[in-house]
Tab-separated table of C-alpha atoms in Angstrom:
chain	number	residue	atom	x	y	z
A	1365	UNK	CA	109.118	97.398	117.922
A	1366	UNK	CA	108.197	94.359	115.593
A	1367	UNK	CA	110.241	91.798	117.776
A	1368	UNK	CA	110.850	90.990	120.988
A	1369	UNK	CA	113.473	93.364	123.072
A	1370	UNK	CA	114.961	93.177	126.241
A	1371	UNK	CA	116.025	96.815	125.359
A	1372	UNK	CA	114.097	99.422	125.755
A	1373	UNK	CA	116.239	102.628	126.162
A	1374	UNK	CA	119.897	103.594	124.925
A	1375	UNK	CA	122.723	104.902	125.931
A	1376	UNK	CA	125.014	107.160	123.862
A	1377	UNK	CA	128.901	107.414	124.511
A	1378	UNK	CA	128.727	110.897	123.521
A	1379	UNK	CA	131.447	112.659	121.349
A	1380	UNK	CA	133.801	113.376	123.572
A	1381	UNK	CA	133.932	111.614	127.503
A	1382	UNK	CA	135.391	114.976	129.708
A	1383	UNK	CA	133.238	117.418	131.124
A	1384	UNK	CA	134.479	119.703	131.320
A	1385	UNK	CA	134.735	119.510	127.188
A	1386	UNK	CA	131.632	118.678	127.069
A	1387	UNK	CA	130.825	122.091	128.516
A	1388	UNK	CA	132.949	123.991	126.438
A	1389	UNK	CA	131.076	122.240	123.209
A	1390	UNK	CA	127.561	122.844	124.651
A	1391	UNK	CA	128.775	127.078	124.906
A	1392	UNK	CA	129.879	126.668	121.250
A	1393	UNK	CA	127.538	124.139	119.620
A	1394	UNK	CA	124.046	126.038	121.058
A	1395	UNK	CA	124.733	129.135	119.209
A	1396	UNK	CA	125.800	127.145	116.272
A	1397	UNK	CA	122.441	125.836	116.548
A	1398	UNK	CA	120.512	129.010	117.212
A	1399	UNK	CA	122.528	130.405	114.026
A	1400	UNK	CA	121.259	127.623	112.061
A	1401	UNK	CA	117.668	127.777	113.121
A	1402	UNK	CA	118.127	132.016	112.513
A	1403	UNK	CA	119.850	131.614	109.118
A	1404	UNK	CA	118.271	129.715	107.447
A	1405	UNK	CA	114.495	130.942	108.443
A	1406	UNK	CA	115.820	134.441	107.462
A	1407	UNK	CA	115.877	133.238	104.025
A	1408	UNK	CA	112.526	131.324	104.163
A	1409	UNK	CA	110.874	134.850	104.757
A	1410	UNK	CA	113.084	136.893	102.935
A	1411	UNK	CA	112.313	134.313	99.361
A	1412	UNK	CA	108.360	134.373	100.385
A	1413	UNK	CA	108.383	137.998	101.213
A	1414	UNK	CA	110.486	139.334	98.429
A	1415	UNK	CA	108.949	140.051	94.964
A	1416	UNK	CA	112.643	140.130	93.547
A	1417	UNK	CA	113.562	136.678	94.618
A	1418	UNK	CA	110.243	134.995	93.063
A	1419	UNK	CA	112.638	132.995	90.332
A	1420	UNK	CA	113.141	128.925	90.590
A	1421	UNK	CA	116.335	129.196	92.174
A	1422	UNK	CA	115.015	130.799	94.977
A	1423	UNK	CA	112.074	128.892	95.587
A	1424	UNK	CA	114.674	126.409	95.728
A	1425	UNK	CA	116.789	127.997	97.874
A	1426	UNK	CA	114.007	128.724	100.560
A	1427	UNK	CA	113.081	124.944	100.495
A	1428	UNK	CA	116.421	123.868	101.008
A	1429	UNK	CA	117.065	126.336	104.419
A	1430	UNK	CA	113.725	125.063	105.257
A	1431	UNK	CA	115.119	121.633	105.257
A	1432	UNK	CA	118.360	122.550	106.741
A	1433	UNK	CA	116.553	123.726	109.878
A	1434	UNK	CA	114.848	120.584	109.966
A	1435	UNK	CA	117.680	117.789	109.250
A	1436	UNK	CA	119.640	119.743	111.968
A	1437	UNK	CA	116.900	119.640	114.516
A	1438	UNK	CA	116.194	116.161	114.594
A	1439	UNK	CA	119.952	115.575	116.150
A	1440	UNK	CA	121.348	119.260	117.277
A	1441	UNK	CA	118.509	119.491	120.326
A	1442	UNK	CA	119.464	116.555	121.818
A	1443	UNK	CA	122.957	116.919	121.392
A	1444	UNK	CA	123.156	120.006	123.448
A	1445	UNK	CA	120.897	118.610	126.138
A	1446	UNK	CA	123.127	115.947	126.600
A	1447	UNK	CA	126.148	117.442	126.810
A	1448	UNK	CA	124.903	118.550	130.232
A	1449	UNK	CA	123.774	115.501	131.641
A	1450	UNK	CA	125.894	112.499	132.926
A	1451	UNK	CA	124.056	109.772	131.274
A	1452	UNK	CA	123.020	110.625	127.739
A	1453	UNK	CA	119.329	108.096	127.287
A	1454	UNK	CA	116.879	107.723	124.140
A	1455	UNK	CA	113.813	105.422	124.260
A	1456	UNK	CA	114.683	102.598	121.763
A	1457	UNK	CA	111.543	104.143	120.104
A	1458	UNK	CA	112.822	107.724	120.276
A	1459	UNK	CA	116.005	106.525	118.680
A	1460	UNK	CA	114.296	104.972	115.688
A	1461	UNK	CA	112.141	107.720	114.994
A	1462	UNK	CA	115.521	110.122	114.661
A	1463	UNK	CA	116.884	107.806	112.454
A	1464	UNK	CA	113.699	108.190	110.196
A	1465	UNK	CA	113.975	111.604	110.440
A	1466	UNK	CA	117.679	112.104	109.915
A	1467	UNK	CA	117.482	110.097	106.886
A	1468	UNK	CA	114.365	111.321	105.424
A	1469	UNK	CA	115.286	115.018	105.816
A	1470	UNK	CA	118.887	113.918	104.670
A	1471	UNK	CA	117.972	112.614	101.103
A	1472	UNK	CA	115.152	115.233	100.666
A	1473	UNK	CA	118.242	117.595	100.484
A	1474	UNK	CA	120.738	115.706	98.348
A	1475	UNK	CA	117.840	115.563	96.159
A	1476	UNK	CA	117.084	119.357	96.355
A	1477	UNK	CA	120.914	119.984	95.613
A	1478	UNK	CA	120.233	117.418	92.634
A	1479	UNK	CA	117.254	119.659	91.639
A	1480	UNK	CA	119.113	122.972	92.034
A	1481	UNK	CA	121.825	122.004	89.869
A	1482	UNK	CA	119.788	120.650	87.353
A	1483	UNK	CA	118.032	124.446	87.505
A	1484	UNK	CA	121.347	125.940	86.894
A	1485	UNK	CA	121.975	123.726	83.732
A	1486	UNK	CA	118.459	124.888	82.226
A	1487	UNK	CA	119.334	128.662	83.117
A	1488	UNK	CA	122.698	128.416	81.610
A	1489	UNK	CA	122.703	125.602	78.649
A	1490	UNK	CA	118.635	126.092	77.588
A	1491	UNK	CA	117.812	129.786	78.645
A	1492	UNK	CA	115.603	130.840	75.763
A	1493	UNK	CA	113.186	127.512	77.120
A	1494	UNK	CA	114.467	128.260	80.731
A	1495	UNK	CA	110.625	129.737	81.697
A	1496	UNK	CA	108.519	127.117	79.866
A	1497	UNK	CA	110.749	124.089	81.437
A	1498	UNK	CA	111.095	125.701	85.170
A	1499	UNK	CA	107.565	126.805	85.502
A	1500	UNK	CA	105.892	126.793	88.416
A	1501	UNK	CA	104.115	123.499	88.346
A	1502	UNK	CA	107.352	121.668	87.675
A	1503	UNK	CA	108.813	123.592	90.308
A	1504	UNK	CA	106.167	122.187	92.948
A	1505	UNK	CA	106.432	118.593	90.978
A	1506	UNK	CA	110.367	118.482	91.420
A	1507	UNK	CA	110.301	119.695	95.423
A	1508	UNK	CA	107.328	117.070	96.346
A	1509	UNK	CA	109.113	114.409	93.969
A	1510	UNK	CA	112.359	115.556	96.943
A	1511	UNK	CA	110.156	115.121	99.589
A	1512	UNK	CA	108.997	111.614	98.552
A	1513	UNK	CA	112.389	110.236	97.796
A	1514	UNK	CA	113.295	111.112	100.689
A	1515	UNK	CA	110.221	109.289	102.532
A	1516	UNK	CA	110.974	106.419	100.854
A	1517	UNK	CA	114.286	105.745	101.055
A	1518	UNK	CA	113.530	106.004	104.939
A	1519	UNK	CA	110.819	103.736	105.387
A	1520	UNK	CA	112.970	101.532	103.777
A	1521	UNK	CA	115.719	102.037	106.631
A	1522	UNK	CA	113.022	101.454	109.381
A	1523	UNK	CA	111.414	98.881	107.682
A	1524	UNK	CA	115.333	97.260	107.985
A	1525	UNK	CA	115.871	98.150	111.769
A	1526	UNK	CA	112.444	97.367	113.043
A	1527	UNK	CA	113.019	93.941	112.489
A	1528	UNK	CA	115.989	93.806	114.752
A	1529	UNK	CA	115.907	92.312	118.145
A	1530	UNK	CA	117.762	94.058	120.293
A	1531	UNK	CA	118.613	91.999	123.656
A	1532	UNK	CA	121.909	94.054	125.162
A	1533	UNK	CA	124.133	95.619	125.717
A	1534	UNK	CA	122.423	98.856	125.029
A	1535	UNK	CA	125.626	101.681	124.992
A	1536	UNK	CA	125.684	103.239	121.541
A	1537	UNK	CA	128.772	104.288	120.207
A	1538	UNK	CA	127.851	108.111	118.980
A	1539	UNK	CA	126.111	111.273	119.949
A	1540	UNK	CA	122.696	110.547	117.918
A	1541	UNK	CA	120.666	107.326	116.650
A	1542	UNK	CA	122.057	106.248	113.153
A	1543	UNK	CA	122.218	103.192	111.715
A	1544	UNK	CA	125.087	101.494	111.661
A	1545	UNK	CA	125.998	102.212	115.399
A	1546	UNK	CA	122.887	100.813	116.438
A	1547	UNK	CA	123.390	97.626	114.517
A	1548	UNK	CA	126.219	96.952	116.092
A	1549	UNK	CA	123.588	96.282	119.207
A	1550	UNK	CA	121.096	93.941	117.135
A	1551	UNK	CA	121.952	90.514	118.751
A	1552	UNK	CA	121.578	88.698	115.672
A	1553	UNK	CA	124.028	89.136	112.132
A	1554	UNK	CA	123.434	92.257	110.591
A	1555	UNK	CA	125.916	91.873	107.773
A	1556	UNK	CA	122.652	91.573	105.175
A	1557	UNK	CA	120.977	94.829	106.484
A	1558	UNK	CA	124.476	96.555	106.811
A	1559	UNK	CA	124.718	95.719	102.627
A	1560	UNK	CA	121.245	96.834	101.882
A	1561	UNK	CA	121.802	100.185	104.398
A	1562	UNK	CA	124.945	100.733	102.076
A	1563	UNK	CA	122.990	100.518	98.881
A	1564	UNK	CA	120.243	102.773	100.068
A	1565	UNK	CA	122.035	104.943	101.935
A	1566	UNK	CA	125.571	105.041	100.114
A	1567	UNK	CA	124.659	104.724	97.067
A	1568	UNK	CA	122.288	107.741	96.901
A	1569	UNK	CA	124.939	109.859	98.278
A	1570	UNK	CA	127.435	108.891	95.239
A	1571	UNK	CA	124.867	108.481	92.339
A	1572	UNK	CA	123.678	111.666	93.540
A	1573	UNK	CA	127.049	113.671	93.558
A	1574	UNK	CA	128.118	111.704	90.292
A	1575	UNK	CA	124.714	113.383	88.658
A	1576	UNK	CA	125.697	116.544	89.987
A	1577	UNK	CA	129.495	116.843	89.019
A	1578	UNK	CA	128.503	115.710	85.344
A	1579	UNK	CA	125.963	118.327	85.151
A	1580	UNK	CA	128.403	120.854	86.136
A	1581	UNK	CA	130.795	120.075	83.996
A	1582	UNK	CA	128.224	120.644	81.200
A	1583	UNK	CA	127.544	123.950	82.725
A	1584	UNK	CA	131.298	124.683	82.439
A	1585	UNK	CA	131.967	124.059	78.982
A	1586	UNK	CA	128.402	125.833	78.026
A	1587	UNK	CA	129.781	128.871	79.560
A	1588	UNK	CA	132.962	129.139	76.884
A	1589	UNK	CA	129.924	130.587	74.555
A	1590	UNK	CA	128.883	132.834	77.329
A	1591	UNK	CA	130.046	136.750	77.844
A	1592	UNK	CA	132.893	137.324	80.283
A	1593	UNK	CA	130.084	139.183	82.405
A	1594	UNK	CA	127.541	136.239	81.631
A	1595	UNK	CA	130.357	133.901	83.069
A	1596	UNK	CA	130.937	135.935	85.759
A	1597	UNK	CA	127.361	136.100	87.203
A	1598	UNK	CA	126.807	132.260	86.287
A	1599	UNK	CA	130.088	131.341	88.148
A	1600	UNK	CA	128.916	133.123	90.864
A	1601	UNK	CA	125.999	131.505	91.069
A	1602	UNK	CA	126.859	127.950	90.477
A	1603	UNK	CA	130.021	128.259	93.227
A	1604	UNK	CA	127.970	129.450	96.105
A	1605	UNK	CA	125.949	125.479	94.970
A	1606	UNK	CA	129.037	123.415	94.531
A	1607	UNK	CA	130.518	124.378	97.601
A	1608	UNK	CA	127.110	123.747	99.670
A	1609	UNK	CA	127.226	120.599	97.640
A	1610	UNK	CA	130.986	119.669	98.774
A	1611	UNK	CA	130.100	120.487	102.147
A	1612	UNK	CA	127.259	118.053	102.159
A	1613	UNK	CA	128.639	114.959	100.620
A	1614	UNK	CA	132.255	115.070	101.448
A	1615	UNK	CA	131.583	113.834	104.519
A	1616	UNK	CA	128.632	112.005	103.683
A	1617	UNK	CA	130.230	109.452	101.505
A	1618	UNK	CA	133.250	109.160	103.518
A	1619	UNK	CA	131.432	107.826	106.306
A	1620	UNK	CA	128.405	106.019	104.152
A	1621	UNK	CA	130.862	104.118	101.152
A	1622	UNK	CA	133.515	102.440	103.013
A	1623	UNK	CA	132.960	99.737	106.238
A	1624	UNK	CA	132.254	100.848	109.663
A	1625	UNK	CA	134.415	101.878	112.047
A	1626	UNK	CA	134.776	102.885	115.763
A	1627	UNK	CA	136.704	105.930	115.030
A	1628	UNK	CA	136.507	108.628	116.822
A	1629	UNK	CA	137.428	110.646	113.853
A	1630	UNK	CA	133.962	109.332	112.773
A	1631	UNK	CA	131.883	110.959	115.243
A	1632	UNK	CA	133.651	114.193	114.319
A	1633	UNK	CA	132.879	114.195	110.493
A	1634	UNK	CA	129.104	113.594	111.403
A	1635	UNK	CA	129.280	116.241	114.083
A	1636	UNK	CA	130.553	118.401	110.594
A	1637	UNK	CA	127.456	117.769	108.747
A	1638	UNK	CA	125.145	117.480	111.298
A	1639	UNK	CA	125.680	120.495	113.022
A	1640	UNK	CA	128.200	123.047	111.330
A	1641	UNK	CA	126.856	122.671	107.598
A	1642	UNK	CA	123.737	123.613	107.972
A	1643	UNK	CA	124.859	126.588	109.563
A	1644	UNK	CA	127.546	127.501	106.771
A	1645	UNK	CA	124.651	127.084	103.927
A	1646	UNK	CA	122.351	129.834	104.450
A	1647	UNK	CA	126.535	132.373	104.701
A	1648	UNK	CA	127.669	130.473	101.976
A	1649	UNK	CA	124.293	131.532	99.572
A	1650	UNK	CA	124.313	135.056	100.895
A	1651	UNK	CA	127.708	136.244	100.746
A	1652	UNK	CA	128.038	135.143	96.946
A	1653	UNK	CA	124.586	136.348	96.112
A	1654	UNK	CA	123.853	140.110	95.623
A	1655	UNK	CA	120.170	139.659	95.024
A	1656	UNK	CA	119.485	137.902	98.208
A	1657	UNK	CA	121.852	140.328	100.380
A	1658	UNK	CA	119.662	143.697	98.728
A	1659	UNK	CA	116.332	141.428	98.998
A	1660	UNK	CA	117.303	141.216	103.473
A	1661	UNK	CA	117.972	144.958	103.868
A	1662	UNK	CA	114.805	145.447	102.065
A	1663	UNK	CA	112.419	143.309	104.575
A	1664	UNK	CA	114.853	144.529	107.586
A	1665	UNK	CA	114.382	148.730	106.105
A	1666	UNK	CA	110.864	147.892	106.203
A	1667	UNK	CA	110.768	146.256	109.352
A	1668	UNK	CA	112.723	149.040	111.380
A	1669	UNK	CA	110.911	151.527	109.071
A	1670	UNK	CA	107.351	150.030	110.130
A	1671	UNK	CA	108.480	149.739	114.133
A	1672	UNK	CA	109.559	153.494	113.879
A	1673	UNK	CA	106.062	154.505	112.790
């Protein structure tokens, strides 16, 4: 760290103090987890495997479980260690690196939803140019362009906390390392960073969703000059997206657009998107999608077909 600390490890509170609650969460949260991890790299292969699922939406798709599996495992590990152990530590180090991470894989997928949504309005509102403005180069150019936002906008939150002394106490108030719990432990004022943090942070999440709702509701009133079946399969398709989307930033901006709190209620809508969303995304996409569901018995026929031989 950039300044001079008489911290050098933290201690979370935890989500909830009893352990024997804590035990109970650890038997429920771990397969959550393991689901997650599962899921979401079932659809990884089953996109990169599958000839029939070669279109921009599922190149998408596979980016965004890939994604999942990573914003999820820079808290959910450490989470379910600690709800076995008495004291719950993190280097002060350790906990600025999973805020990088947290952040960085968080905004890489509001920006993928951002990107998905804007492949839905092509597909539906431009389809005779739908193959010449998706291509395959733009594809690539619109996931790295995720990727980097999403770098950026976190260097810019460590570039903020780095320059924080930190001199005690050192008891967080959460489960994992985010920002403004840990300011609340900067012994100097933090109302300046806490503004900027709301900017970068909260802002995103609402521009983002904003951009997302309007281009939906372009997509809507588009599909009045669409077949019944033509609105049927687009509906489809766009639902199984605004739900993941609601999922995502529901919580998001309640906790990111308004001042902070000490709320319990808090820690319980980040446990939400930390650990059950990602889990929900990769059911949500497959039980509305046909295509993907024939596209897994496919790879799993072969696979039992190849092990029987």
């Amino acid at each position: 760290m950039a300044t001079t600390n008489n911290v050098t490890e933290l201690i979370f509170t935890g989500l909830f103090q009893d352990p024997e609650v804590q035990r109970v969460c650890f038997v429920v949260f771990l397969p959550v987890y393991v689901a997650t991890v599962v899921g979401n790299g079932l659809i990884v292969l089953t996109v990169k495997v599958s000839k029939s699922l070669h279109s921009p939406m599922y190149f998408f798709l596979s980016y965004l479980s890939l994604v999942e599996i990573s914003y999820s495992s820079t808290v959910v590990p450490k989470f379910i260690t600690d709800l076995l152990a008495k004291i719950k530590t993190i280097s002060l180090e350790g906990c600025v690196a999973q805020i990088f991470f947290f952040h960085f894989f968080g905004v890489t997928e509001i920006l993928l939803l951002v990107v998905m949504a804007y492949d839905r309005y092509v597909a539906i509102c431009k389809p005779l140019h739908y193959t010449t403005i998706m291509s395959r180069p733009v594809c690539h150019h619109l996931v790295a362009g995720s990727w980097f936002g999403g770098f950026i906008h976190s260097i810019i939150q460590i570039l903020i906390t780095i320059r924080l002394p930190f001199c005690g106490p050192n008891v967080i108030d959460h489960y994992f390392c985010d920002l403004e719990p840990l300011f609340k432990l900067a012994c100097t004022n933090t109302s300046v960073e806490g503004l900027i943090v709301l900017a970068n942070s909260g802002l995103i999440a609402l521009c983002s969703f904003l951009l997302l709702v309007s281009s939906y509701i372009v997509i809507l009133v588009n599909l009045r000059n669409h077949s019944s079946e033509g609105r049927r399969k687009a509906l489809s398709t766009c639902a199984s997206h605004i739900t993941v989307v609601m999922l995502f930033f529901g919580p998001a901006i309640f906790l990111y657009m308004r001042p902070s709190s000490t709320f319990t209620e808090d820690k319980l809508v980040a446990m939400f998107y930390t650990v059950v969303t990602p889990m929900l995304n990769p059911i949500i996409y497959t039980l509305r999608n046909a295509e993907v569901k024939i596209a897994m018995r496919r790879l799993w026929g072969k696979k039992e077909n190849s092990g029987m031989e």
